Coordinates of N, CA and C and ligand atoms in Angstrom, one line a residue:
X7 N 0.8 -1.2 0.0 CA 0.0 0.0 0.0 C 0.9 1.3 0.0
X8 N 0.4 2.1 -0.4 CA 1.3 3.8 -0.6 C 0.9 3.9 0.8
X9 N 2.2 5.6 1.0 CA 1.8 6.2 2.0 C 0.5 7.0 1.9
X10 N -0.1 6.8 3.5 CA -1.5 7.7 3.4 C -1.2 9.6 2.6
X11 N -2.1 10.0 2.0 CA -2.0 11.2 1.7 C -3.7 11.8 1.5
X12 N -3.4 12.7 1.7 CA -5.2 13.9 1.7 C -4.5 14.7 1.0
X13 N -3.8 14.7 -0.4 CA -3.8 15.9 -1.4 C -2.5 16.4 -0.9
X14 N -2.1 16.7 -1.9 CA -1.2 17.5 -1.9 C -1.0 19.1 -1.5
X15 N -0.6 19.8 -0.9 CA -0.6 21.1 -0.1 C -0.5 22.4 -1.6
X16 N -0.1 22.0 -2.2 CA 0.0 22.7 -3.5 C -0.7 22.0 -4.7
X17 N -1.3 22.9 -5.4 CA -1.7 22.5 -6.6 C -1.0 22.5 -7.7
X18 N -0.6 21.4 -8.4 CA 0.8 21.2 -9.5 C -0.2 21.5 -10.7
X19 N 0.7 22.1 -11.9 CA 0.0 22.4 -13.1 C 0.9 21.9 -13.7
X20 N 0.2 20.9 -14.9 CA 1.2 19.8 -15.6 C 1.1 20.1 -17.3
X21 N 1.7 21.3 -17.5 CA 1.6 21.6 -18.8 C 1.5 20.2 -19.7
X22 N 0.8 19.9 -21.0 CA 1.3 18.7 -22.0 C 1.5 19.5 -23.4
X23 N 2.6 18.9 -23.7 CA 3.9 19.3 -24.6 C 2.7 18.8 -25.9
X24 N 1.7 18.4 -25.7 CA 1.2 17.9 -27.1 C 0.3 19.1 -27.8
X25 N 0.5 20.1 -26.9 CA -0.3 21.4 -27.6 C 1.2 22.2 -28.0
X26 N 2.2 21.5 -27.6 CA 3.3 22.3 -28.6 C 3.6 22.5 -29.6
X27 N 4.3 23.3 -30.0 CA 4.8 22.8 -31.5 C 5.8 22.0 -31.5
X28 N 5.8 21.3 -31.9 CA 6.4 20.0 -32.5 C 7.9 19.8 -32.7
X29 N 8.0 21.0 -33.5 CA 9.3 21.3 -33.9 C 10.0 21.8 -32.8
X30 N 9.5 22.5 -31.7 CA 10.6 22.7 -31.1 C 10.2 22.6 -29.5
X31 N 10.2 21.3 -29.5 CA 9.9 20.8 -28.2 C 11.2 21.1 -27.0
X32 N 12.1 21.5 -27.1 CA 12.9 22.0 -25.9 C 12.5 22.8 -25.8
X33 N 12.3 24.0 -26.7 CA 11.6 25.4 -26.1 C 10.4 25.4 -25.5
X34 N 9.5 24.4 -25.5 CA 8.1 24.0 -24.9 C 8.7 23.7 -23.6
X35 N 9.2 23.1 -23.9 CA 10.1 22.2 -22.2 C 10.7 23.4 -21.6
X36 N 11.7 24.7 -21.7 CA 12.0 25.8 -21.2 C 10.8 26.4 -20.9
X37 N 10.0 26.6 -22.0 CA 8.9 27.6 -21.1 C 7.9 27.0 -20.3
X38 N 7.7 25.6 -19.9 CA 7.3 25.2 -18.9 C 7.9 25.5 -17.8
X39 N 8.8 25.4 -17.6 CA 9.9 25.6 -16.5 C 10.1 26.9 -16.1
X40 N 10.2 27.6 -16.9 CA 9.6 29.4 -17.0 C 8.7 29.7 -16.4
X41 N 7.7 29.1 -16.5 CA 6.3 29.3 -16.2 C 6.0 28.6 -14.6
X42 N 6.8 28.8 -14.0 CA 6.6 28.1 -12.5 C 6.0 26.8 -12.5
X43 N 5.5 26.4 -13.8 CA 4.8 25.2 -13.3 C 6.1 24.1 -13.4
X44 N 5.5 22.8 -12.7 CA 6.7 22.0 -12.0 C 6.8 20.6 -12.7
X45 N 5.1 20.2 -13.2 CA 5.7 19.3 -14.0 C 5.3 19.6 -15.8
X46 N 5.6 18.6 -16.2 CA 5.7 18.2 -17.6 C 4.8 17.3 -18.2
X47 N 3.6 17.5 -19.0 CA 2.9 15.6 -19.3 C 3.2 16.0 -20.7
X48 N 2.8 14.4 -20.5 CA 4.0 13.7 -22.3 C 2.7 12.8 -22.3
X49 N 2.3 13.3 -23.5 CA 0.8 12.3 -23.9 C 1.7 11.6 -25.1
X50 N 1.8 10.1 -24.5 CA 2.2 8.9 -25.7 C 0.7 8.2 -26.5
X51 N 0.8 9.0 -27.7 CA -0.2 7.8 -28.3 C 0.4 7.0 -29.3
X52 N -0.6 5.8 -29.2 CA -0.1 5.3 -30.5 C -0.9 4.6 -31.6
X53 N -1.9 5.4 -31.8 CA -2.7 5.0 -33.3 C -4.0 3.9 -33.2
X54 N -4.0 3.2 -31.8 CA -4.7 2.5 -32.0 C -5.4 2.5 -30.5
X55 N -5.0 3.0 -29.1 CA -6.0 2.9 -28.2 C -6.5 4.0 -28.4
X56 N -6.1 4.9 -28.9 CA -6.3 6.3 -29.4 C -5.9 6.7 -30.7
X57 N -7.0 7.2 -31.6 CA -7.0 7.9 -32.7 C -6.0 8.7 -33.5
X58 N -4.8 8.6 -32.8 CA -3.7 9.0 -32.9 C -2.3 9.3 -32.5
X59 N -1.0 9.4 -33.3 CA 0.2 9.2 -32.6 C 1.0 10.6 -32.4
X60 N 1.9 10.7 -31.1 CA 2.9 10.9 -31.1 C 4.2 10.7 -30.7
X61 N 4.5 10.6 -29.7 CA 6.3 10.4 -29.0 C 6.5 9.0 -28.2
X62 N 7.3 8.9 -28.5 CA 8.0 7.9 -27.9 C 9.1 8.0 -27.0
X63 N 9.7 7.2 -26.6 CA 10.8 7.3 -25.2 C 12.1 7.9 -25.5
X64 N 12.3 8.2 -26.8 CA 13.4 8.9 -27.5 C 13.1 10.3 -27.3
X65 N 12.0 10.4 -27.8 CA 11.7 12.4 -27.3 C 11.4 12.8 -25.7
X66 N 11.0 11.6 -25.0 CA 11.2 11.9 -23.3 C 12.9 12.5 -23.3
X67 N 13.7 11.0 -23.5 CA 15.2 11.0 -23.4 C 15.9 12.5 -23.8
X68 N 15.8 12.4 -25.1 CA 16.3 14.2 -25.5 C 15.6 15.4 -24.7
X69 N 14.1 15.6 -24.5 CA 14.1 16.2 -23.7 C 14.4 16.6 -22.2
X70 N 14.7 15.3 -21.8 CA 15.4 15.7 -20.3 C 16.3 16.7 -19.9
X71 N 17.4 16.4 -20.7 CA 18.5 17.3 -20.1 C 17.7 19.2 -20.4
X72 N 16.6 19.2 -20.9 CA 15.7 20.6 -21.1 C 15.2 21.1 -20.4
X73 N 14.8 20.3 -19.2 CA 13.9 20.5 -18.1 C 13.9 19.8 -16.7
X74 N 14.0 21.0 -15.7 CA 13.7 19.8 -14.3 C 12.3 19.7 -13.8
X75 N 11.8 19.9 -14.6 CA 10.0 19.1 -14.5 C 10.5 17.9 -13.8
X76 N 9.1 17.6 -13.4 CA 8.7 16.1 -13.1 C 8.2 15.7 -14.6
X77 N 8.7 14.3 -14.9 CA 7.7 14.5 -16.6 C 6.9 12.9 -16.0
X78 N 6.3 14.1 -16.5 CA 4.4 13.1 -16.1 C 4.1 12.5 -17.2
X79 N 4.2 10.6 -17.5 CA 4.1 10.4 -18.7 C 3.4 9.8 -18.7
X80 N 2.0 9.7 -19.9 CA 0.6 9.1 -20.3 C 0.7 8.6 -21.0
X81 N 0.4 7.4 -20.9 CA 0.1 6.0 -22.2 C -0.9 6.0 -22.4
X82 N -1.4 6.6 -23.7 CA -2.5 6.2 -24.2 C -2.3 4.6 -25.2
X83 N -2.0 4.1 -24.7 CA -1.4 2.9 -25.5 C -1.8 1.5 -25.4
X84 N -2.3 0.5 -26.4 CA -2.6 -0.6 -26.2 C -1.9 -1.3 -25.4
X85 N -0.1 -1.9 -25.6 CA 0.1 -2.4 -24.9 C 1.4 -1.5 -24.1
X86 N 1.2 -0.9 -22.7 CA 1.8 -0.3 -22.0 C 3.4 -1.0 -21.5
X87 N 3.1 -2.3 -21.4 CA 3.9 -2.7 -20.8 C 5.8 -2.6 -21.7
X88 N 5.4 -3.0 -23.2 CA 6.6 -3.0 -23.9 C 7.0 -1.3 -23.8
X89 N 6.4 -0.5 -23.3 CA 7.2 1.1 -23.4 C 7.8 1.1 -22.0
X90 N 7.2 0.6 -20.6 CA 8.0 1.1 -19.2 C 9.2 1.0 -19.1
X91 N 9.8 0.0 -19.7 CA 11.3 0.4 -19.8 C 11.9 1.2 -20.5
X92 N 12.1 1.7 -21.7 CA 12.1 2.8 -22.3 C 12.0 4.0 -22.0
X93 N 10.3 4.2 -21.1 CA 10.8 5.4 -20.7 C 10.9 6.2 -19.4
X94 N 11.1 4.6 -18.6 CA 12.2 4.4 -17.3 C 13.4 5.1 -17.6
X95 N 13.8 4.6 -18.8 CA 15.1 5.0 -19.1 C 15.4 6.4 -19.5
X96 N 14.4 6.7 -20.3 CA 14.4 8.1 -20.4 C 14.2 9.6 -19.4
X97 N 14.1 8.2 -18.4 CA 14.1 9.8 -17.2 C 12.4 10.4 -16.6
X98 N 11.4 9.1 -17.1 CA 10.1 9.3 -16.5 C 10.0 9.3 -15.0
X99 N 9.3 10.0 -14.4 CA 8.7 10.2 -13.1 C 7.8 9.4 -12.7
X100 N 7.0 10.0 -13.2 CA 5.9 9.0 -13.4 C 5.0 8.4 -14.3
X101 N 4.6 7.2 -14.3 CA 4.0 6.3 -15.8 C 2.8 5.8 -15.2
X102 N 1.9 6.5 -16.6 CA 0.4 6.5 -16.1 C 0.1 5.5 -17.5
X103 N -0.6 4.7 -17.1 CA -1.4 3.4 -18.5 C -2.9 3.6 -18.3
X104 N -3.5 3.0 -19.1 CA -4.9 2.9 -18.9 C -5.7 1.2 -18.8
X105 N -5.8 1.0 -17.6 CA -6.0 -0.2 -17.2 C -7.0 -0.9 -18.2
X106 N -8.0 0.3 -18.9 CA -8.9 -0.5 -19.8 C -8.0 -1.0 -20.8
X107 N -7.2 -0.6 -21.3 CA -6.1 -1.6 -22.2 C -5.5 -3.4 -21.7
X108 N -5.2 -3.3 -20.7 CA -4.5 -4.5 -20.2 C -5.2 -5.0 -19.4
X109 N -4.8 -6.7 -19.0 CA -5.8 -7.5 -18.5 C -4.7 -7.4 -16.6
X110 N -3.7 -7.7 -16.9 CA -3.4 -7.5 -15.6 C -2.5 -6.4 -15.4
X111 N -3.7 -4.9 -14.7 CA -3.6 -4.1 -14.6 C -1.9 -4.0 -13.5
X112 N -2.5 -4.9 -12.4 CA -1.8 -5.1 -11.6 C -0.3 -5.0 -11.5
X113 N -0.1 -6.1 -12.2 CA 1.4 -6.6 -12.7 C 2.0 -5.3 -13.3
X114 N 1.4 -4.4 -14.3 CA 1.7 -3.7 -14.7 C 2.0 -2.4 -14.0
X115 N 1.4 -2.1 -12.8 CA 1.5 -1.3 -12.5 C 2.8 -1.4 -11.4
X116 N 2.8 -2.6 -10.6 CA 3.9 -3.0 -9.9 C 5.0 -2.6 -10.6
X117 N 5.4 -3.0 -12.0 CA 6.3 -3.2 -12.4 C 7.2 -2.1 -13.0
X118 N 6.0 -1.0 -12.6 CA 6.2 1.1 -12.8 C 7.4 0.8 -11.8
X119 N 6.9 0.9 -10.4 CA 7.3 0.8 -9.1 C 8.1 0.1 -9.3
X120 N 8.6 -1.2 -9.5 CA 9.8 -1.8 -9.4 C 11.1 -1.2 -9.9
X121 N 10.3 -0.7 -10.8 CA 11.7 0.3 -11.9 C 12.2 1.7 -11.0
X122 N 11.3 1.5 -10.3 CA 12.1 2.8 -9.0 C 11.1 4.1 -9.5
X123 N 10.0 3.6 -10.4 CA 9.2 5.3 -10.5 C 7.8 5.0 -10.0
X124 N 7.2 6.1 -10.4 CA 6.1 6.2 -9.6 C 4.6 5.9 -10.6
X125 N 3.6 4.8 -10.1 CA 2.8 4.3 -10.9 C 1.3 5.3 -11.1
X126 N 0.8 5.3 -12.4 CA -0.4 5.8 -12.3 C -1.0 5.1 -12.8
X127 N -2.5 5.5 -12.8 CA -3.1 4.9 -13.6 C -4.5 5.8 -14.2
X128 N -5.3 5.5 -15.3 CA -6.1 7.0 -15.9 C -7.1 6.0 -16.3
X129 N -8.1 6.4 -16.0 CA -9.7 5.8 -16.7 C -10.6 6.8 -18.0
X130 N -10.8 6.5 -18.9 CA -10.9 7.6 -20.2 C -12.9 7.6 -19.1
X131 N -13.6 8.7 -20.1 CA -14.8 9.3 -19.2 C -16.1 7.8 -19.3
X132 N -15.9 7.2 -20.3 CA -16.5 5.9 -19.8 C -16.3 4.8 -19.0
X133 N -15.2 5.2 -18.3 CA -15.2 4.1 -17.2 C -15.3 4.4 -15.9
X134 N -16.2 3.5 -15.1 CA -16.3 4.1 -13.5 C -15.5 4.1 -12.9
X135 N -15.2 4.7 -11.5 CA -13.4 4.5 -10.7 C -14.3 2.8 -10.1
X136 N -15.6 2.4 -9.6 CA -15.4 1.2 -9.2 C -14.7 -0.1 -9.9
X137 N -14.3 0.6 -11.4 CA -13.5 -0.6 -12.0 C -12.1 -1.0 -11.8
X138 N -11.8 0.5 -11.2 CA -10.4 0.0 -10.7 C -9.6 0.4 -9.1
X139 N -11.3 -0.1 -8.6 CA -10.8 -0.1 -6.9 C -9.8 -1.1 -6.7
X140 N -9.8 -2.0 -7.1 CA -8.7 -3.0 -6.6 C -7.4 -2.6 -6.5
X141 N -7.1 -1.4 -7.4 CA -6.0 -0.6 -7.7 C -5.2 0.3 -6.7
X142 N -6.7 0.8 -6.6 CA -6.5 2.2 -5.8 C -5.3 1.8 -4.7
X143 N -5.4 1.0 -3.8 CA -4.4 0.8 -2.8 C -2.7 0.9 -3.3
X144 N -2.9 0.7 -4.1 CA -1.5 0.6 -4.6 C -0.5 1.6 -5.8
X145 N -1.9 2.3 -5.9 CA -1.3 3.6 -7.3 C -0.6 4.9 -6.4
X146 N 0.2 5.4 -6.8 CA 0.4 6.6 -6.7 C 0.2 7.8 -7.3
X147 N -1.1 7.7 -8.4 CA -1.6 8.7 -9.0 C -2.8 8.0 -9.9
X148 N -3.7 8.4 -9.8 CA -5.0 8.2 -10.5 C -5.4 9.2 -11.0
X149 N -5.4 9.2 -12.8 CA -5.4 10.7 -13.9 C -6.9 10.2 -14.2
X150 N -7.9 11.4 -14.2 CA -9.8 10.9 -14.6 C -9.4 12.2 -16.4
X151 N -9.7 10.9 -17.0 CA -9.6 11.9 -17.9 C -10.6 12.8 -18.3
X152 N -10.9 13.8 -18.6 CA -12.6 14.5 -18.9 C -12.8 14.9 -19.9
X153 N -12.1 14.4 -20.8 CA -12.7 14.3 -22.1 C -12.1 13.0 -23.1
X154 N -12.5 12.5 -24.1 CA -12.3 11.2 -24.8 C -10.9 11.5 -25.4
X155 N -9.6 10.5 -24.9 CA -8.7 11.0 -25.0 C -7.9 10.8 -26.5
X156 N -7.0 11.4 -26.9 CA -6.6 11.7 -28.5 C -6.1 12.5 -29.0
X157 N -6.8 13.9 -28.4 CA -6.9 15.2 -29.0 C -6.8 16.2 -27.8
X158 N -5.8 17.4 -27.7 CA -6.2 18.7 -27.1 C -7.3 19.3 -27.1
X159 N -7.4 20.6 -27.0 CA -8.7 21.1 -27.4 C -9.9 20.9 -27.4
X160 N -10.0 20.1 -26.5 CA -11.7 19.4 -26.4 C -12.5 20.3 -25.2
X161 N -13.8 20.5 -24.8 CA -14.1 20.8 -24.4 C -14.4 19.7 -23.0
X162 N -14.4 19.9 -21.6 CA -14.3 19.0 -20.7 C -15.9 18.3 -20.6
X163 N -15.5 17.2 -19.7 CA -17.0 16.6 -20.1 C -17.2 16.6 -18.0
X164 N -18.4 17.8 -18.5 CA -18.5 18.6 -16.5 C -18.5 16.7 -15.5
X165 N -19.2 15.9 -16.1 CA -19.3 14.7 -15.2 C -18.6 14.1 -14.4
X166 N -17.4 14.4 -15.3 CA -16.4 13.5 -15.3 C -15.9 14.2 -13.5
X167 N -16.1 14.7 -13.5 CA -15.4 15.5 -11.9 C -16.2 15.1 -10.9
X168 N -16.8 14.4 -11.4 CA -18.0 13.2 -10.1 C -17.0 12.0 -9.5
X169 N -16.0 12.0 -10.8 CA -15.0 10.8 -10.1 C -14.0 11.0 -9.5
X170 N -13.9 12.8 -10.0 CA -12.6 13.4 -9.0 C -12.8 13.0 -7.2
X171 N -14.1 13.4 -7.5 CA -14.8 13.6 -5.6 C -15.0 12.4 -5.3
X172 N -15.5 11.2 -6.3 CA -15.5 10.3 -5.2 C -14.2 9.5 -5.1
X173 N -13.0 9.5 -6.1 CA -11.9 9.3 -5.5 C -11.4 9.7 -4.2
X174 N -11.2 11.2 -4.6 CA -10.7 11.6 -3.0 C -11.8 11.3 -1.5
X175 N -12.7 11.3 -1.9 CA -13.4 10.8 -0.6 C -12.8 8.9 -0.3
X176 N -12.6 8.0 -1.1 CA -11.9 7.3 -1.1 C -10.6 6.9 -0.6
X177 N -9.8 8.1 -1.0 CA -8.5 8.1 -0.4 C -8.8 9.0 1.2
X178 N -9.8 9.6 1.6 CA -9.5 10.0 2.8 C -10.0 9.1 3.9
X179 N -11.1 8.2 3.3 CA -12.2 7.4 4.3 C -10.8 6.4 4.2
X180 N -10.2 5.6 2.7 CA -9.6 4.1 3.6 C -7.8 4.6 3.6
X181 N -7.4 5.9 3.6 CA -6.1 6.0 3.9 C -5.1 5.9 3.0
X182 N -5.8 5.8 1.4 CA -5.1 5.5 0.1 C -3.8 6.7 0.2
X183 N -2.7 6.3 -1.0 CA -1.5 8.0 -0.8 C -1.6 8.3 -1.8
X184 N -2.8 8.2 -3.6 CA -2.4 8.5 -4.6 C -3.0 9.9 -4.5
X185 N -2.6 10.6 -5.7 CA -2.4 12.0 -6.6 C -3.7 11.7 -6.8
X186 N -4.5 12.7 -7.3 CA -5.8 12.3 -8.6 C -5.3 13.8 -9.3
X187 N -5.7 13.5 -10.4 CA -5.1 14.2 -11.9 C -6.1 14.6 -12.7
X188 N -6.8 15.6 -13.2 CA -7.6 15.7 -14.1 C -7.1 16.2 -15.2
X189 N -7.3 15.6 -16.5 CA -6.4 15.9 -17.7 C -7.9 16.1 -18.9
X190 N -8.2 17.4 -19.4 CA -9.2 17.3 -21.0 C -10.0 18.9 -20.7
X191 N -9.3 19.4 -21.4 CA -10.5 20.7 -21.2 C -10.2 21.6 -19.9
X192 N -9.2 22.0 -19.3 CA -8.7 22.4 -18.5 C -8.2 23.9 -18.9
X193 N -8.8 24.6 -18.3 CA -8.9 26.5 -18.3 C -9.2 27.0 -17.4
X194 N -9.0 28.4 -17.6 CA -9.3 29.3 -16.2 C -11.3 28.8 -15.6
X195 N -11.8 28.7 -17.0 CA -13.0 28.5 -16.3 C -13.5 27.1 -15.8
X196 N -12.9 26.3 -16.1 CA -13.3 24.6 -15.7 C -12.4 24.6 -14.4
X197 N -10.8 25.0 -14.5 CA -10.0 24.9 -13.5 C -10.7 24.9 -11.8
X198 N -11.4 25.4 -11.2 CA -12.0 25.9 -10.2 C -12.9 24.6 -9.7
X199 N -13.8 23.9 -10.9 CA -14.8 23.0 -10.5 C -13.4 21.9 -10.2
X200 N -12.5 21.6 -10.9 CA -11.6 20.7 -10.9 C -10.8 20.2 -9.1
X201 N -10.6 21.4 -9.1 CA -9.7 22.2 -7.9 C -10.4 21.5 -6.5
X202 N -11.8 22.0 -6.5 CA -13.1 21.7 -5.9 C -13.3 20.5 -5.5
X203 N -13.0 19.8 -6.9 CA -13.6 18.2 -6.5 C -12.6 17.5 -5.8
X204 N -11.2 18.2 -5.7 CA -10.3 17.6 -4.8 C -9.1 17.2 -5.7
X205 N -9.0 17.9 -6.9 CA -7.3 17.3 -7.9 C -6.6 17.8 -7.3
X206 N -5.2 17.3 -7.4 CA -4.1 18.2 -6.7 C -3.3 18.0 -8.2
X207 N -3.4 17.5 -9.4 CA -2.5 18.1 -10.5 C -3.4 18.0 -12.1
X208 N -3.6 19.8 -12.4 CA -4.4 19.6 -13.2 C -3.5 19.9 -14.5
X209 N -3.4 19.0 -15.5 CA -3.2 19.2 -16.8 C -3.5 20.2 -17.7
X210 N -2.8 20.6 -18.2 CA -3.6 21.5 -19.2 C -2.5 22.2 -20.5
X211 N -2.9 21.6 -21.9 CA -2.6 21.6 -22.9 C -3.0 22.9 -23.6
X212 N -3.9 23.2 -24.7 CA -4.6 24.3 -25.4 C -4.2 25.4 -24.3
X213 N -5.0 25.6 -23.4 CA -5.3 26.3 -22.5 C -3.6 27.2 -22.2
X214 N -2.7 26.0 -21.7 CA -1.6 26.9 -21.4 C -0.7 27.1 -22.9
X215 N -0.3 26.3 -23.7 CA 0.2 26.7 -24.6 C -0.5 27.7 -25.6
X216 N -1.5 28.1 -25.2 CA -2.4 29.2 -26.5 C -2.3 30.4 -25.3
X217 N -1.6 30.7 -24.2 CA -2.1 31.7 -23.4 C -0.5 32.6 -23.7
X218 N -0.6 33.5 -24.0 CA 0.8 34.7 -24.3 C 1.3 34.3 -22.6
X219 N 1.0 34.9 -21.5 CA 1.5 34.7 -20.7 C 1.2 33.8 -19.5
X220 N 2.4 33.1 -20.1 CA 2.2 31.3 -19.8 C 2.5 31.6 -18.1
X221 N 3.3 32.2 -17.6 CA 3.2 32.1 -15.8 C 2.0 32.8 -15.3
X222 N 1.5 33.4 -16.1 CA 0.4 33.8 -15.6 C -0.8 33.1 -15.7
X223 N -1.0 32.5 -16.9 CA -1.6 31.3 -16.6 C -1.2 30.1 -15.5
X224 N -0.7 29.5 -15.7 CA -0.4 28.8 -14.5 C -1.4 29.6 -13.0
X225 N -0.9 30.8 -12.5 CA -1.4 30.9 -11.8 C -3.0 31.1 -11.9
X226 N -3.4 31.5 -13.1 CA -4.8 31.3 -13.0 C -5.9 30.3 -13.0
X227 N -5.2 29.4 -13.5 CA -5.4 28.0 -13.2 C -4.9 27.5 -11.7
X228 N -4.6 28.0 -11.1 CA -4.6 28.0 -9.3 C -3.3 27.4 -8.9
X229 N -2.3 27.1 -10.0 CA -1.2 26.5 -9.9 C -0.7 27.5 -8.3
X230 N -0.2 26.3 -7.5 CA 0.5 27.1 -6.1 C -0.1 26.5 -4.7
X231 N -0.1 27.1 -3.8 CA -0.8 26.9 -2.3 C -2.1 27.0 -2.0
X232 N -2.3 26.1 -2.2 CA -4.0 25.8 -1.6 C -4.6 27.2 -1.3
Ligands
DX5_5 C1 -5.8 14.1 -24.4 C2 -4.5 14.2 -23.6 C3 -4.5 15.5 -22.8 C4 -4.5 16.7 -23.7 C5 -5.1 17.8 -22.9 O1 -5.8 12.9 -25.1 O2 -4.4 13.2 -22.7 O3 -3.3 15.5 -21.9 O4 -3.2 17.2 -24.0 O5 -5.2 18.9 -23.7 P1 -6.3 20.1 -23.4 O6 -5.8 20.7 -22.1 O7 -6.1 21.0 -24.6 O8 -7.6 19.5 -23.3
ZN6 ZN1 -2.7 13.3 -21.0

């Protein structure tokens, strides 16, 4: 079981590099870091759990020495397991999969942890968190995604923050230590209901890389001290 936790004291804002431009993903990676926010998400797709591809554990690797983020990395990926070493290697923090992909969630998520990093795990907005209580005791971050994942720019889907709240009531009633993460549609104006339901790291792609002043954002998305 993790250590007990009730949220984190600060609210982390996890810029994702997939509303960057492409081309010049160290400068994305500097001005995250610029921008007081602390970590990094690296949305991995790959064509087929999701509608679409991009990076792999070579562009983690090169981007490291760019940034001292935390890089928060997302498998949107059929099979999760053939990337955790890869991008163990590349200097991931944390590796989030989506358990509706794989049959033993479990194994896979141990085997984050074994590698010395820190396990997540993300449910896309059709799946209940009762599907992966079994988990809970053991994750150190649970990402609810709130919108159908593939794409930036989506608009959030308001429900989905029903699972934010009953997570964390979960982790406070049986003593769980994971993160909860809300990642899809994240702005100054969703940020607040987010905050509310009890996330302590909200994502946010379009929103921060379309904003001129990216520390400023951050903060208006509540990035900082409770
Ligand atoms: C969606 C990704 C998200 C995405 C969020 O599939 O998992 O991390 O980048 O982008 P916005 O903040 O634009 O919804
Ligand atoms: Zn993501």
């Amino acid at each position: 079981m993790r250590e007990p936790n009730s949220g984190t004291e600060e609210i982390i804002i996890a810029p994702s590099i997939l509303s960057a431009d492409f081309s010049d993903l160290a400068g994305a990676a500097r001005e995250i870091d610029a921008s007081g926010a602390r970590w990094l998400h690296f949305d991995v797709m790959d064509g087929r759990f999701v509608p679409n591809l991009t990076f792999g554990p070579k562009a983690a690797a090169d981007l490291r020495p760019h940034s001292k983020a935390v890089f928060d990395v997302h498998l949107m990926t059929d099979d999760p397991d053939s990337l955790i070493p890869g991008f163990t290697g590349a200097g991931a923090d944390y590796i989030t999969f989506h358990p509706e992909a794989v049959i033993h969630s479990h194994r896979t998520l141990s085997s984050i942890q074994a590698l010395g990093r820190k396990g997540g795990i993300s449910i896309v907005p059709s799946t209940p968190v009762s599907s992966i209580e079994e988990l809970l005791p053991f994750a150190d971050l649970v990402l609810v995604m709130t919108v159908n994942p593939g794409f930036g720019g989506q608009e959030i889907i308001p429900r989905c923050l029903e699972k934010v709240q009953t997570l964390a009531g979960i982790r406070t009633e049986r003593g769980y230590g994971y993160l909860i993460s809300v990642d899809g549609g994240i702005n100054e104006k969703t940020a607040p209901a987010a905050r509310e339901a009890g996330a302590d790291v909200l994502v946010a792609g379009s929103a921060f890389f379309g904003a001129e002043d990216k520390a400023a954002m951050v903060r208006k998305l509540g990035g900082g001290p409770r």
